[in-house]
PDB file of N, H, CA, C and O in Angstrom:
ATOM      1  N   MET A   1      -7.480  11.415   9.917  1.00  0.00           N
ATOM      2  CA  MET A   1      -6.170  11.973   9.879  1.00  0.00           C
ATOM      3  C   MET A   1      -6.650  12.966   9.045  1.00  0.00           C
ATOM      4  O   MET A   1      -7.694  12.679   8.458  1.00  0.00           O
ATOM      5  N   ASP A   2      -6.073  14.282   8.788  1.00  0.00           N
ATOM      6  H   ASP A   2      -5.226  14.515   9.265  1.00  0.00           H
ATOM      7  CA  ASP A   2      -6.429  15.351   8.188  1.00  0.00           C
ATOM      8  C   ASP A   2      -4.923  15.895   7.775  1.00  0.00           C
ATOM      9  O   ASP A   2      -4.482  16.924   8.286  1.00  0.00           O
ATOM     10  N   HIS A   3      -4.288  15.248   6.964  1.00  0.00           N
ATOM     11  H   HIS A   3      -4.646  14.412   6.549  1.00  0.00           H
ATOM     12  CA  HIS A   3      -3.704  15.443   5.860  1.00  0.00           C
ATOM     13  C   HIS A   3      -3.960  15.147   4.404  1.00  0.00           C
ATOM     14  O   HIS A   3      -4.678  14.178   4.155  1.00  0.00           O
ATOM     15  N   PRO A   4      -3.516  15.782   3.513  1.00  0.00           N
ATOM     16  CA  PRO A   4      -3.531  16.048   2.005  1.00  0.00           C
ATOM     17  C   PRO A   4      -3.944  14.745   1.184  1.00  0.00           C
ATOM     18  O   PRO A   4      -4.765  14.365   0.349  1.00  0.00           O
ATOM     19  N   ILE A   5      -2.463  14.133   2.221  1.00  0.00           N
ATOM     20  H   ILE A   5      -1.796  14.442   2.899  1.00  0.00           H
ATOM     21  CA  ILE A   5      -2.060  12.889   0.887  1.00  0.00           C
ATOM     22  C   ILE A   5      -3.086  12.012   1.444  1.00  0.00           C
ATOM     23  O   ILE A   5      -3.777  11.498   0.565  1.00  0.00           O
ATOM     24  N   ILE A   6      -3.445  11.632   2.841  1.00  0.00           N
ATOM     25  H   ILE A   6      -2.883  12.050   3.555  1.00  0.00           H
ATOM     26  CA  ILE A   6      -4.857  11.214   3.348  1.00  0.00           C
ATOM     27  C   ILE A   6      -5.523  11.355   2.935  1.00  0.00           C
ATOM     28  O   ILE A   6      -6.138  10.315   2.702  1.00  0.00           O
ATOM     29  N   LYS A   7      -5.964  12.212   2.564  1.00  0.00           N
ATOM     30  H   LYS A   7      -5.465  13.058   2.753  1.00  0.00           H
ATOM     31  CA  LYS A   7      -7.701  12.592   1.663  1.00  0.00           C
ATOM     32  C   LYS A   7      -7.139  12.085   0.248  1.00  0.00           C
ATOM     33  O   LYS A   7      -7.741  11.093  -0.161  1.00  0.00           O
ATOM     34  N   GLN A   8      -6.369  12.438  -0.379  1.00  0.00           N
ATOM     35  H   GLN A   8      -5.880  13.244  -0.046  1.00  0.00           H
ATOM     36  CA  GLN A   8      -6.051  11.789  -1.277  1.00  0.00           C
ATOM     37  C   GLN A   8      -6.603  10.313  -1.117  1.00  0.00           C
ATOM     38  O   GLN A   8      -7.595   9.909  -1.723  1.00  0.00           O
ATOM     39  N   PHE A   9      -6.014   9.716  -0.425  1.00  0.00           N
ATOM     40  H   PHE A   9      -5.208  10.045   0.068  1.00  0.00           H
ATOM     41  CA  PHE A   9      -5.963   8.123  -0.686  1.00  0.00           C
ATOM     42  C   PHE A   9      -7.816   8.022  -0.304  1.00  0.00           C
ATOM     43  O   PHE A   9      -8.445   7.255  -1.034  1.00  0.00           O
ATOM     44  N   GLU A  10      -8.539   8.707   0.695  1.00  0.00           N
ATOM     45  H   GLU A  10      -8.029   9.330   1.287  1.00  0.00           H
ATOM     46  CA  GLU A  10      -9.875   8.248   1.144  1.00  0.00           C
ATOM     47  C   GLU A  10     -10.259   9.048  -0.310  1.00  0.00           C
ATOM     48  O   GLU A  10     -10.083   7.967  -0.873  1.00  0.00           O
ATOM     49  N   ALA A  11     -10.519   9.697  -1.107  1.00  0.00           N
ATOM     50  H   ALA A  11     -10.663  10.574  -0.650  1.00  0.00           H
ATOM     51  CA  ALA A  11     -11.288   9.907  -2.272  1.00  0.00           C
ATOM     52  C   ALA A  11     -10.887   8.573  -3.470  1.00  0.00           C
ATOM     53  O   ALA A  11     -11.782   8.119  -4.184  1.00  0.00           O
ATOM     54  N   HIS A  12      -9.804   8.181  -3.536  1.00  0.00           N
ATOM     55  H   HIS A  12      -9.077   8.550  -2.957  1.00  0.00           H
ATOM     56  CA  HIS A  12      -9.430   7.540  -4.574  1.00  0.00           C
ATOM     57  C   HIS A  12     -10.131   5.739  -4.212  1.00  0.00           C
ATOM     58  O   HIS A  12     -10.714   4.953  -4.959  1.00  0.00           O
ATOM     59  N   ALA A  13      -9.729   5.632  -2.741  1.00  0.00           N
ATOM     60  H   ALA A  13      -9.256   6.270  -2.134  1.00  0.00           H
ATOM     61  CA  ALA A  13     -10.685   4.609  -2.286  1.00  0.00           C
ATOM     62  C   ALA A  13     -12.114   4.621  -2.643  1.00  0.00           C
ATOM     63  O   ALA A  13     -12.656   3.658  -3.187  1.00  0.00           O
ATOM     64  N   GLU A  14     -12.829   5.900  -2.281  1.00  0.00           N
ATOM     65  H   GLU A  14     -12.389   6.682  -1.839  1.00  0.00           H
ATOM     66  CA  GLU A  14     -14.237   6.262  -2.598  1.00  0.00           C
ATOM     67  C   GLU A  14     -14.447   5.924  -3.843  1.00  0.00           C
ATOM     68  O   GLU A  14     -15.414   5.272  -4.236  1.00  0.00           O
ATOM     69  N   LEU A  15     -13.421   6.416  -4.616  1.00  0.00           N
ATOM     70  H   LEU A  15     -12.635   6.946  -4.297  1.00  0.00           H
ATOM     71  CA  LEU A  15     -13.573   6.257  -6.497  1.00  0.00           C
ATOM     72  C   LEU A  15     -13.466   4.678  -6.825  1.00  0.00           C
ATOM     73  O   LEU A  15     -14.219   4.412  -7.762  1.00  0.00           O
ATOM     74  N   LEU A  16     -12.841   3.667  -6.397  1.00  0.00           N
ATOM     75  H   LEU A  16     -12.229   3.883  -5.636  1.00  0.00           H
ATOM     76  CA  LEU A  16     -12.990   2.031  -6.327  1.00  0.00           C
ATOM     77  C   LEU A  16     -13.641   2.381  -5.941  1.00  0.00           C
ATOM     78  O   LEU A  16     -13.935   3.519  -6.306  1.00  0.00           O
ATOM     79  N   ASP A  17     -14.613   1.615  -4.654  1.00  0.00           N
ATOM     80  H   ASP A  17     -14.375   0.690  -4.358  1.00  0.00           H
ATOM     81  CA  ASP A  17     -15.823   1.334  -4.356  1.00  0.00           C
ATOM     82  C   ASP A  17     -16.624   1.989  -5.362  1.00  0.00           C
ATOM     83  O   ASP A  17     -17.300   1.235  -6.062  1.00  0.00           O
ATOM     84  N   ILE A  18     -16.718   3.599  -5.655  1.00  0.00           N
ATOM     85  H   ILE A  18     -16.169   4.212  -5.086  1.00  0.00           H
ATOM     86  CA  ILE A  18     -17.847   3.810  -6.841  1.00  0.00           C
ATOM     87  C   ILE A  18     -18.245   2.589  -8.084  1.00  0.00           C
ATOM     88  O   ILE A  18     -19.190   1.879  -8.427  1.00  0.00           O
ATOM     89  N   SER A  19     -16.154   3.045  -8.649  1.00  0.00           N
ATOM     90  H   SER A  19     -15.386   3.621  -8.369  1.00  0.00           H
ATOM     91  CA  SER A  19     -16.190   2.313  -9.628  1.00  0.00           C
ATOM     92  C   SER A  19     -16.325   0.279  -9.970  1.00  0.00           C
ATOM     93  O   SER A  19     -16.147  -0.416 -10.970  1.00  0.00           O
ATOM     94  N   GLY A  20     -16.735  -0.019  -8.485  1.00  0.00           N
ATOM     95  H   GLY A  20     -16.880   0.545  -7.672  1.00  0.00           H
ATOM     96  CA  GLY A  20     -17.146  -1.515  -8.444  1.00  0.00           C
ATOM     97  C   GLY A  20     -15.537  -2.306  -8.723  1.00  0.00           C
ATOM     98  O   GLY A  20     -15.397  -3.373  -9.321  1.00  0.00           O
ATOM     99  N   SER A  21     -14.333  -1.410  -8.075  1.00  0.00           N
ATOM    100  H   SER A  21     -14.446  -0.543  -7.589  1.00  0.00           H
ATOM    101  CA  SER A  21     -13.035  -2.676  -8.391  1.00  0.00           C
ATOM    102  C   SER A  21     -13.027  -3.362  -7.168  1.00  0.00           C
ATOM    103  O   SER A  21     -13.371  -3.172  -6.001  1.00  0.00           O
ATOM    104  N   VAL A  22     -12.406  -4.401  -8.003  1.00  0.00           N
ATOM    105  H   VAL A  22     -12.127  -4.555  -8.951  1.00  0.00           H
ATOM    106  CA  VAL A  22     -12.220  -5.878  -6.825  1.00  0.00           C
ATOM    107  C   VAL A  22     -10.537  -5.790  -6.718  1.00  0.00           C
ATOM    108  O   VAL A  22      -9.780  -6.599  -6.180  1.00  0.00           O
ATOM    109  N   GLU A  23     -10.266  -4.746  -7.296  1.00  0.00           N
ATOM    110  H   GLU A  23     -10.881  -4.089  -7.733  1.00  0.00           H
ATOM    111  CA  GLU A  23      -8.594  -4.803  -7.073  1.00  0.00           C
ATOM    112  C   GLU A  23      -8.237  -5.112  -5.496  1.00  0.00           C
ATOM    113  O   GLU A  23      -8.355  -4.155  -4.730  1.00  0.00           O
ATOM    114  N   ALA A  24      -7.845  -6.271  -4.994  1.00  0.00           N
ATOM    115  H   ALA A  24      -7.749  -7.048  -5.615  1.00  0.00           H
ATOM    116  CA  ALA A  24      -7.281  -6.597  -2.927  1.00  0.00           C
ATOM    117  C   ALA A  24      -5.780  -5.793  -3.021  1.00  0.00           C
ATOM    118  O   ALA A  24      -5.260  -5.283  -4.014  1.00  0.00           O
ATOM    119  N   ILE A  25      -5.350  -5.858  -1.826  1.00  0.00           N
ATOM    120  H   ILE A  25      -5.773  -6.272  -1.020  1.00  0.00           H
ATOM    121  CA  ILE A  25      -4.504  -5.734  -1.535  1.00  0.00           C
ATOM    122  C   ILE A  25      -3.124  -6.430  -2.075  1.00  0.00           C
ATOM    123  O   ILE A  25      -2.033  -5.889  -2.257  1.00  0.00           O
ATOM    124  N   ASP A  26      -3.497  -7.767  -2.271  1.00  0.00           N
ATOM    125  H   ASP A  26      -4.383  -8.207  -2.123  1.00  0.00           H
ATOM    126  CA  ASP A  26      -2.359  -8.204  -3.292  1.00  0.00           C
ATOM    127  C   ASP A  26      -1.780  -7.260  -4.572  1.00  0.00           C
ATOM    128  O   ASP A  26      -0.588  -7.133  -4.854  1.00  0.00           O
ATOM    129  N   GLU A  27      -2.557  -6.830  -5.053  1.00  0.00           N
ATOM    130  H   GLU A  27      -3.525  -6.933  -4.824  1.00  0.00           H
ATOM    131  CA  GLU A  27      -2.400  -6.448  -6.591  1.00  0.00           C
ATOM    132  C   GLU A  27      -1.683  -5.025  -5.758  1.00  0.00           C
ATOM    133  O   GLU A  27      -0.486  -4.772  -5.896  1.00  0.00           O
ATOM    134  N   ALA A  28      -2.409  -4.350  -5.078  1.00  0.00           N
ATOM    135  H   ALA A  28      -3.381  -4.555  -4.967  1.00  0.00           H
ATOM    136  CA  ALA A  28      -1.420  -3.443  -4.562  1.00  0.00           C
ATOM    137  C   ALA A  28       0.289  -3.664  -4.448  1.00  0.00           C
ATOM    138  O   ALA A  28       1.183  -3.175  -5.139  1.00  0.00           O
ATOM    139  N   ILE A  29       0.333  -4.296  -3.670  1.00  0.00           N
ATOM    140  H   ILE A  29      -0.393  -4.693  -3.109  1.00  0.00           H
ATOM    141  CA  ILE A  29       1.927  -5.253  -3.334  1.00  0.00           C
ATOM    142  C   ILE A  29       2.780  -4.957  -4.630  1.00  0.00           C
ATOM    143  O   ILE A  29       3.747  -4.215  -4.803  1.00  0.00           O
ATOM    144  N   VAL A  30       2.023  -5.871  -5.559  1.00  0.00           N
ATOM    145  H   VAL A  30       1.237  -6.473  -5.419  1.00  0.00           H
ATOM    146  CA  VAL A  30       2.598  -5.803  -6.412  1.00  0.00           C
ATOM    147  C   VAL A  30       2.891  -4.521  -7.305  1.00  0.00           C
ATOM    148  O   VAL A  30       3.927  -4.316  -7.939  1.00  0.00           O
ATOM    149  N   GLN A  31       1.997  -3.864  -7.245  1.00  0.00           N
ATOM    150  H   GLN A  31       1.156  -4.031  -6.730  1.00  0.00           H
ATOM    151  CA  GLN A  31       2.174  -2.633  -8.248  1.00  0.00           C
ATOM    152  C   GLN A  31       2.876  -1.786  -7.589  1.00  0.00           C
ATOM    153  O   GLN A  31       3.359  -0.853  -8.231  1.00  0.00           O
ATOM    154  N   LEU A  32       3.165  -1.880  -5.931  1.00  0.00           N
ATOM    155  H   LEU A  32       2.773  -2.637  -5.409  1.00  0.00           H
ATOM    156  CA  LEU A  32       4.574  -1.124  -5.465  1.00  0.00           C
ATOM    157  C   LEU A  32       5.640  -1.743  -5.399  1.00  0.00           C
ATOM    158  O   LEU A  32       6.681  -1.088  -5.354  1.00  0.00           O
ATOM    159  N   ALA A  33       5.681  -3.030  -5.379  1.00  0.00           N
ATOM    160  H   ALA A  33       4.836  -3.563  -5.416  1.00  0.00           H
ATOM    161  CA  ALA A  33       7.600  -3.724  -5.808  1.00  0.00           C
ATOM    162  C   ALA A  33       7.779  -3.238  -7.225  1.00  0.00           C
ATOM    163  O   ALA A  33       8.675  -2.416  -7.417  1.00  0.00           O
ATOM    164  N   THR A  34       6.853  -3.743  -8.502  1.00  0.00           N
ATOM    165  H   THR A  34       6.125  -4.410  -8.346  1.00  0.00           H
ATOM    166  CA  THR A  34       7.127  -3.710  -9.456  1.00  0.00           C
ATOM    167  C   THR A  34       7.354  -1.888  -9.528  1.00  0.00           C
ATOM    168  O   THR A  34       8.314  -1.562 -10.225  1.00  0.00           O
ATOM    169  N   TRP A  35       6.824  -1.103  -9.091  1.00  0.00           N
ATOM    170  H   TRP A  35       6.044  -1.369  -8.524  1.00  0.00           H
ATOM    171  CA  TRP A  35       6.610   0.338  -9.506  1.00  0.00           C
ATOM    172  C   TRP A  35       8.717   0.792  -8.987  1.00  0.00           C
ATOM    173  O   TRP A  35       9.595   1.455  -9.539  1.00  0.00           O
ATOM    174  N   MET A  36       8.641  -0.033  -7.692  1.00  0.00           N
ATOM    175  H   MET A  36       7.928  -0.572  -7.243  1.00  0.00           H
ATOM    176  CA  MET A  36      10.169   0.111  -6.581  1.00  0.00           C
ATOM    177  C   MET A  36      11.137  -0.452  -7.615  1.00  0.00           C
ATOM    178  O   MET A  36      12.221   0.075  -7.863  1.00  0.00           O
ATOM    179  N   ASP A  37      10.669  -1.572  -8.210  1.00  0.00           N
ATOM    180  H   ASP A  37       9.788  -1.999  -8.008  1.00  0.00           H
ATOM    181  CA  ASP A  37      11.904  -1.572  -9.058  1.00  0.00           C
ATOM    182  C   ASP A  37      12.338  -1.234  -9.774  1.00  0.00           C
ATOM    183  O   ASP A  37      13.545  -1.462  -9.859  1.00  0.00           O
ATOM    184  N   GLY A  38      11.786  -0.579 -10.635  1.00  0.00           N
ATOM    185  H   GLY A  38      10.806  -0.394 -10.566  1.00  0.00           H
ATOM    186  CA  GLY A  38      11.980   0.569 -11.728  1.00  0.00           C
ATOM    187  C   GLY A  38      12.676   1.768 -11.249  1.00  0.00           C
ATOM    188  O   GLY A  38      12.911   2.668 -12.055  1.00  0.00           O
ATOM    189  N   LEU A  39      13.007   1.866 -10.102  1.00  0.00           N
ATOM    190  H   LEU A  39      12.816   1.135  -9.447  1.00  0.00           H
ATOM    191  CA  LEU A  39      13.597   3.049 -10.273  1.00  0.00           C
ATOM    192  C   LEU A  39      14.868   3.064  -9.411  1.00  0.00           C
ATOM    193  O   LEU A  39      15.444   2.069  -8.970  1.00  0.00           O
ATOM    194  N   GLU A  40      15.321   4.752  -9.189  1.00  0.00           N
ATOM    195  H   GLU A  40      14.853   5.559  -9.547  1.00  0.00           H
ATOM    196  CA  GLU A  40      16.745   4.687  -8.462  1.00  0.00           C
ATOM    197  C   GLU A  40      16.901   5.299  -7.267  1.00  0.00           C
ATOM    198  O   GLU A  40      17.540   6.344  -7.144  1.00  0.00           O
ATOM    199  N   LEU A  41      16.352   4.715  -6.350  1.00  0.00           N
ATOM    200  H   LEU A  41      15.833   3.866  -6.450  1.00  0.00           H
ATOM    201  CA  LEU A  41      16.346   4.897  -4.830  1.00  0.00           C
ATOM    202  C   LEU A  41      16.911   5.049  -3.767  1.00  0.00           C
ATOM    203  O   LEU A  41      17.438   4.113  -3.166  1.00  0.00           O
ATOM    204  N   SER A  42      16.896   6.603  -3.233  1.00  0.00           N
ATOM    205  H   SER A  42      16.468   7.363  -3.721  1.00  0.00           H
ATOM    206  CA  SER A  42      18.224   5.885  -2.192  1.00  0.00           C
ATOM    207  C   SER A  42      17.632   4.976  -0.855  1.00  0.00           C
ATOM    208  O   SER A  42      16.477   4.781  -0.479  1.00  0.00           O
ATOM    209  N   GLU A  43      18.934   4.516  -0.319  1.00  0.00           N
ATOM    210  H   GLU A  43      19.873   4.674  -0.624  1.00  0.00           H
ATOM    211  CA  GLU A  43      18.646   3.697   0.862  1.00  0.00           C
ATOM    212  C   GLU A  43      17.241   3.764   2.076  1.00  0.00           C
ATOM    213  O   GLU A  43      16.629   2.931   2.745  1.00  0.00           O
ATOM    214  N   ASP A  44      17.186   5.336   1.867  1.00  0.00           N
ATOM    215  H   ASP A  44      17.683   6.012   1.323  1.00  0.00           H
ATOM    216  CA  ASP A  44      16.299   5.565   2.929  1.00  0.00           C
ATOM    217  C   ASP A  44      14.847   5.496   2.079  1.00  0.00           C
ATOM    218  O   ASP A  44      14.032   4.742   2.612  1.00  0.00           O
ATOM    219  N   ASP A  45      14.462   6.048   1.050  1.00  0.00           N
ATOM    220  H   ASP A  45      15.124   6.661   0.618  1.00  0.00           H
ATOM    221  CA  ASP A  45      13.456   5.640   0.321  1.00  0.00           C
ATOM    222  C   ASP A  45      13.338   3.847   0.486  1.00  0.00           C
ATOM    223  O   ASP A  45      12.427   3.234   1.042  1.00  0.00           O
ATOM    224  N   GLN A  46      14.302   3.395  -0.045  1.00  0.00           N
ATOM    225  H   GLN A  46      15.042   3.893  -0.497  1.00  0.00           H
ATOM    226  CA  GLN A  46      14.203   1.721  -0.285  1.00  0.00           C
ATOM    227  C   GLN A  46      13.298   1.313   1.139  1.00  0.00           C
ATOM    228  O   GLN A  46      12.145   0.913   0.984  1.00  0.00           O
ATOM    229  N   ALA A  47      13.847   1.428   2.454  1.00  0.00           N
ATOM    230  H   ALA A  47      14.784   1.753   2.580  1.00  0.00           H
ATOM    231  CA  ALA A  47      13.789   1.026   3.242  1.00  0.00           C
ATOM    232  C   ALA A  47      11.981   1.643   4.073  1.00  0.00           C
ATOM    233  O   ALA A  47      11.256   1.029   4.856  1.00  0.00           O
ATOM    234  N   LEU A  48      11.844   2.742   3.588  1.00  0.00           N
ATOM    235  H   LEU A  48      12.433   3.240   2.952  1.00  0.00           H
ATOM    236  CA  LEU A  48      11.039   3.255   3.989  1.00  0.00           C
ATOM    237  C   LEU A  48       9.969   3.096   3.069  1.00  0.00           C
ATOM    238  O   LEU A  48       8.954   3.667   3.468  1.00  0.00           O
ATOM    239  N   LEU A  49       9.787   2.279   1.521  1.00  0.00           N
ATOM    240  H   LEU A  49      10.611   1.814   1.197  1.00  0.00           H
ATOM    241  CA  LEU A  49       9.436   1.772   0.939  1.00  0.00           C
ATOM    242  C   LEU A  49       8.848   0.188   1.227  1.00  0.00           C
ATOM    243  O   LEU A  49       7.763  -0.380   1.106  1.00  0.00           O
ATOM    244  N   CYS A  50      10.100  -0.143   1.641  1.00  0.00           N
ATOM    245  H   CYS A  50      10.981   0.319   1.740  1.00  0.00           H
ATOM    246  CA  CYS A  50       9.963  -1.886   2.107  1.00  0.00           C
ATOM    247  C   CYS A  50       9.117  -1.689   3.569  1.00  0.00           C
ATOM    248  O   CYS A  50       8.859  -2.845   3.903  1.00  0.00           O
ATOM    249  N   HIS A  51       8.777  -1.126   4.199  1.00  0.00           N
ATOM    250  H   HIS A  51       8.987  -0.187   3.927  1.00  0.00           H
ATOM    251  CA  HIS A  51       8.301  -0.979   5.318  1.00  0.00           C
ATOM    252  C   HIS A  51       6.870  -0.942   4.934  1.00  0.00           C
ATOM    253  O   HIS A  51       6.053  -1.762   5.354  1.00  0.00           O
ATOM    254  N   ILE A  52       6.613  -0.064   4.204  1.00  0.00           N
ATOM    255  H   ILE A  52       7.276   0.602   3.863  1.00  0.00           H
ATOM    256  CA  ILE A  52       5.692  -0.072   3.788  1.00  0.00           C
ATOM    257  C   ILE A  52       4.626  -1.026   3.012  1.00  0.00           C
ATOM    258  O   ILE A  52       3.423  -1.211   3.190  1.00  0.00           O
ATOM    259  N   GLY A  53       5.473  -1.506   2.165  1.00  0.00           N
ATOM    260  H   GLY A  53       6.451  -1.356   2.020  1.00  0.00           H
ATOM    261  CA  GLY A  53       5.365  -3.142   1.434  1.00  0.00           C
ATOM    262  C   GLY A  53       5.316  -3.943   2.688  1.00  0.00           C
ATOM    263  O   GLY A  53       4.110  -4.045   2.910  1.00  0.00           O
ATOM    264  N   ALA A  54       5.875  -4.483   3.502  1.00  0.00           N
ATOM    265  H   ALA A  54       6.855  -4.400   3.322  1.00  0.00           H
ATOM    266  CA  ALA A  54       6.157  -5.073   4.432  1.00  0.00           C
ATOM    267  C   ALA A  54       4.710  -5.385   5.509  1.00  0.00           C
ATOM    268  O   ALA A  54       4.227  -6.484   5.782  1.00  0.00           O
ATOM    269  N   VAL A  55       4.302  -4.165   5.925  1.00  0.00           N
ATOM    270  H   VAL A  55       4.695  -3.273   5.704  1.00  0.00           H
ATOM    271  CA  VAL A  55       2.787  -3.759   6.380  1.00  0.00           C
ATOM    272  C   VAL A  55       1.937  -4.175   5.331  1.00  0.00           C
ATOM    273  O   VAL A  55       1.260  -5.197   5.438  1.00  0.00           O
ATOM    274  N   LEU A  56       1.928  -3.799   4.804  1.00  0.00           N
ATOM    275  H   LEU A  56       2.478  -2.969   4.718  1.00  0.00           H
ATOM    276  CA  LEU A  56       0.713  -4.314   3.270  1.00  0.00           C
ATOM    277  C   LEU A  56       0.136  -5.362   3.226  1.00  0.00           C
ATOM    278  O   LEU A  56      -1.047  -5.694   3.155  1.00  0.00           O
ATOM    279  N   TYR A  57       2.113  -6.429   3.327  1.00  0.00           N
ATOM    280  H   TYR A  57       3.074  -6.159   3.384  1.00  0.00           H
ATOM    281  CA  TYR A  57       1.857  -7.781   3.072  1.00  0.00           C
ATOM    282  C   TYR A  57       1.480  -8.541   4.555  1.00  0.00           C
ATOM    283  O   TYR A  57       0.635  -9.380   4.867  1.00  0.00           O
ATOM    284  N   ARG A  58       2.323  -7.962   5.154  1.00  0.00           N
ATOM    285  H   ARG A  58       3.009  -7.280   4.901  1.00  0.00           H
ATOM    286  CA  ARG A  58       1.390  -8.622   6.167  1.00  0.00           C
ATOM    287  C   ARG A  58      -0.154  -8.471   6.456  1.00  0.00           C
ATOM    288  O   ARG A  58      -0.973  -9.342   6.747  1.00  0.00           O
ATOM    289  N   GLU A  59      -0.295  -7.255   6.308  1.00  0.00           N
ATOM    290  H   GLU A  59       0.371  -6.547   6.072  1.00  0.00           H
ATOM    291  CA  GLU A  59      -2.080  -7.232   6.241  1.00  0.00           C
ATOM    292  C   GLU A  59      -3.027  -7.814   5.809  1.00  0.00           C
ATOM    293  O   GLU A  59      -4.127  -7.985   6.335  1.00  0.00           O
ATOM    294  N   GLY A  60      -2.393  -8.370   4.175  1.00  0.00           N
ATOM    295  H   GLY A  60      -1.500  -8.231   3.748  1.00  0.00           H
ATOM    296  CA  GLY A  60      -3.020  -9.081   3.017  1.00  0.00           C
ATOM    297  C   GLY A  60      -2.241 -10.514   3.382  1.00  0.00           C
ATOM    298  O   GLY A  60      -2.707 -11.327   2.584  1.00  0.00           O
ATOM    299  N   LEU A  61      -1.136 -11.271   4.344  1.00  0.00           N
ATOM    300  H   LEU A  61      -0.758 -10.611   4.993  1.00  0.00           H
ATOM    301  CA  LEU A  61      -1.285 -12.626   5.231  1.00  0.00           C
ATOM    302  C   LEU A  61      -2.375 -12.416   6.458  1.00  0.00           C
ATOM    303  O   LEU A  61      -2.842 -13.442   6.952  1.00  0.00           O
ATOM    304  N   ARG A  62      -2.663 -11.547   6.805  1.00  0.00           N
ATOM    305  H   ARG A  62      -2.283 -10.714   6.403  1.00  0.00           H
ATOM    306  CA  ARG A  62      -3.595 -11.549   8.134  1.00  0.00           C
ATOM    307  C   ARG A  62      -4.929 -11.904   7.607  1.00  0.00           C
ATOM    308  O   ARG A  62      -5.726 -12.722   8.066  1.00  0.00           O
ATOM    309  N   GLY A  63      -5.083 -10.803   6.092  1.00  0.00           N
ATOM    310  H   GLY A  63      -4.435 -10.138   5.719  1.00  0.00           H
ATOM    311  CA  GLY A  63      -6.765 -11.307   6.164  1.00  0.00           C
ATOM    312  C   GLY A  63      -6.529 -12.605   5.550  1.00  0.00           C
ATOM    313  O   GLY A  63      -7.140 -13.417   6.244  1.00  0.00           O
ATOM    314  N   ARG A  64      -5.904 -13.240   4.525  1.00  0.00           N
ATOM    315  H   ARG A  64      -5.407 -12.580   3.962  1.00  0.00           H
ATOM    316  CA  ARG A  64      -6.097 -14.512   3.940  1.00  0.00           C
ATOM    317  C   ARG A  64      -5.964 -15.753   5.011  1.00  0.00           C
ATOM    318  O   ARG A  64      -6.327 -16.853   4.592  1.00  0.00           O
ATOM    319  N   THR A  65      -5.488 -15.669   6.319  1.00  0.00           N
ATOM    320  H   THR A  65      -5.193 -14.776   6.659  1.00  0.00           H
ATOM    321  CA  THR A  65      -5.382 -16.467   7.152  1.00  0.00           C
ATOM    322  C   THR A  65      -6.501 -16.402   8.367  1.00  0.00           C
ATOM    323  O   THR A  65      -6.922 -17.146   9.253  1.00  0.00           O
ATOM    324  N   GLY A  66      -6.706 -15.186   7.918  1.00  0.00           N
ATOM    325  H   GLY A  66      -6.363 -14.583   7.198  1.00  0.00           H
ATOM    326  CA  GLY A  66      -7.600 -15.232   9.275  1.00  0.00           C
ATOM    327  C   GLY A  66      -6.504 -14.536  11.330  1.00  0.00           C
ATOM    328  O   GLY A  66      -6.932 -14.148  12.418  1.00  0.00           O
ATOM    329  N   ILE A  67      -5.824 -14.649  11.048  1.00  0.00           N
ATOM    330  H   ILE A  67      -5.477 -14.965  10.165  1.00  0.00           H
ATOM    331  CA  ILE A  67      -4.237 -15.006  11.760  1.00  0.00           C
ATOM    332  C   ILE A  67      -4.456 -13.329  12.242  1.00  0.00           C
ATOM    333  O   ILE A  67      -4.831 -12.545  11.370  1.00  0.00           O
ATOM    334  N   ARG A  68      -4.197 -12.793  13.726  1.00  0.00           N
ATOM    335  H   ARG A  68      -3.893 -13.430  14.434  1.00  0.00           H
ATOM    336  CA  ARG A  68      -4.660 -11.468  14.226  1.00  0.00           C
ATOM    337  C   ARG A  68      -3.878 -11.820  15.526  1.00  0.00           C
ATOM    338  O   ARG A  68      -4.365 -12.399  16.497  1.00  0.00           O
ATOM    339  N   PRO A  69      -2.349 -11.302  15.376  1.00  0.00           N
ATOM    340  CA  PRO A  69      -2.029 -11.303  16.958  1.00  0.00           C
ATOM    341  C   PRO A  69      -2.667 -10.802  17.866  1.00  0.00           C
ATOM    342  O   PRO A  69      -2.271 -10.901  19.027  1.00  0.00           O
TER     343      PRO A  69
END
């Protein structure tokens, strides 16, 4: 996908790999939840970020259990 934010994600992912980061999806989910908890979000923003968190959580769970649909 040729979107500037996606390119930023890609660049940051490469930096994580270069730095030897072992941070996994679970840590990202906790960071997202902690960040969201400290914000005054609109209902739409809350719903969107919860959806993103749910997708990340589901993928993390699948990775731990090895279960794929």
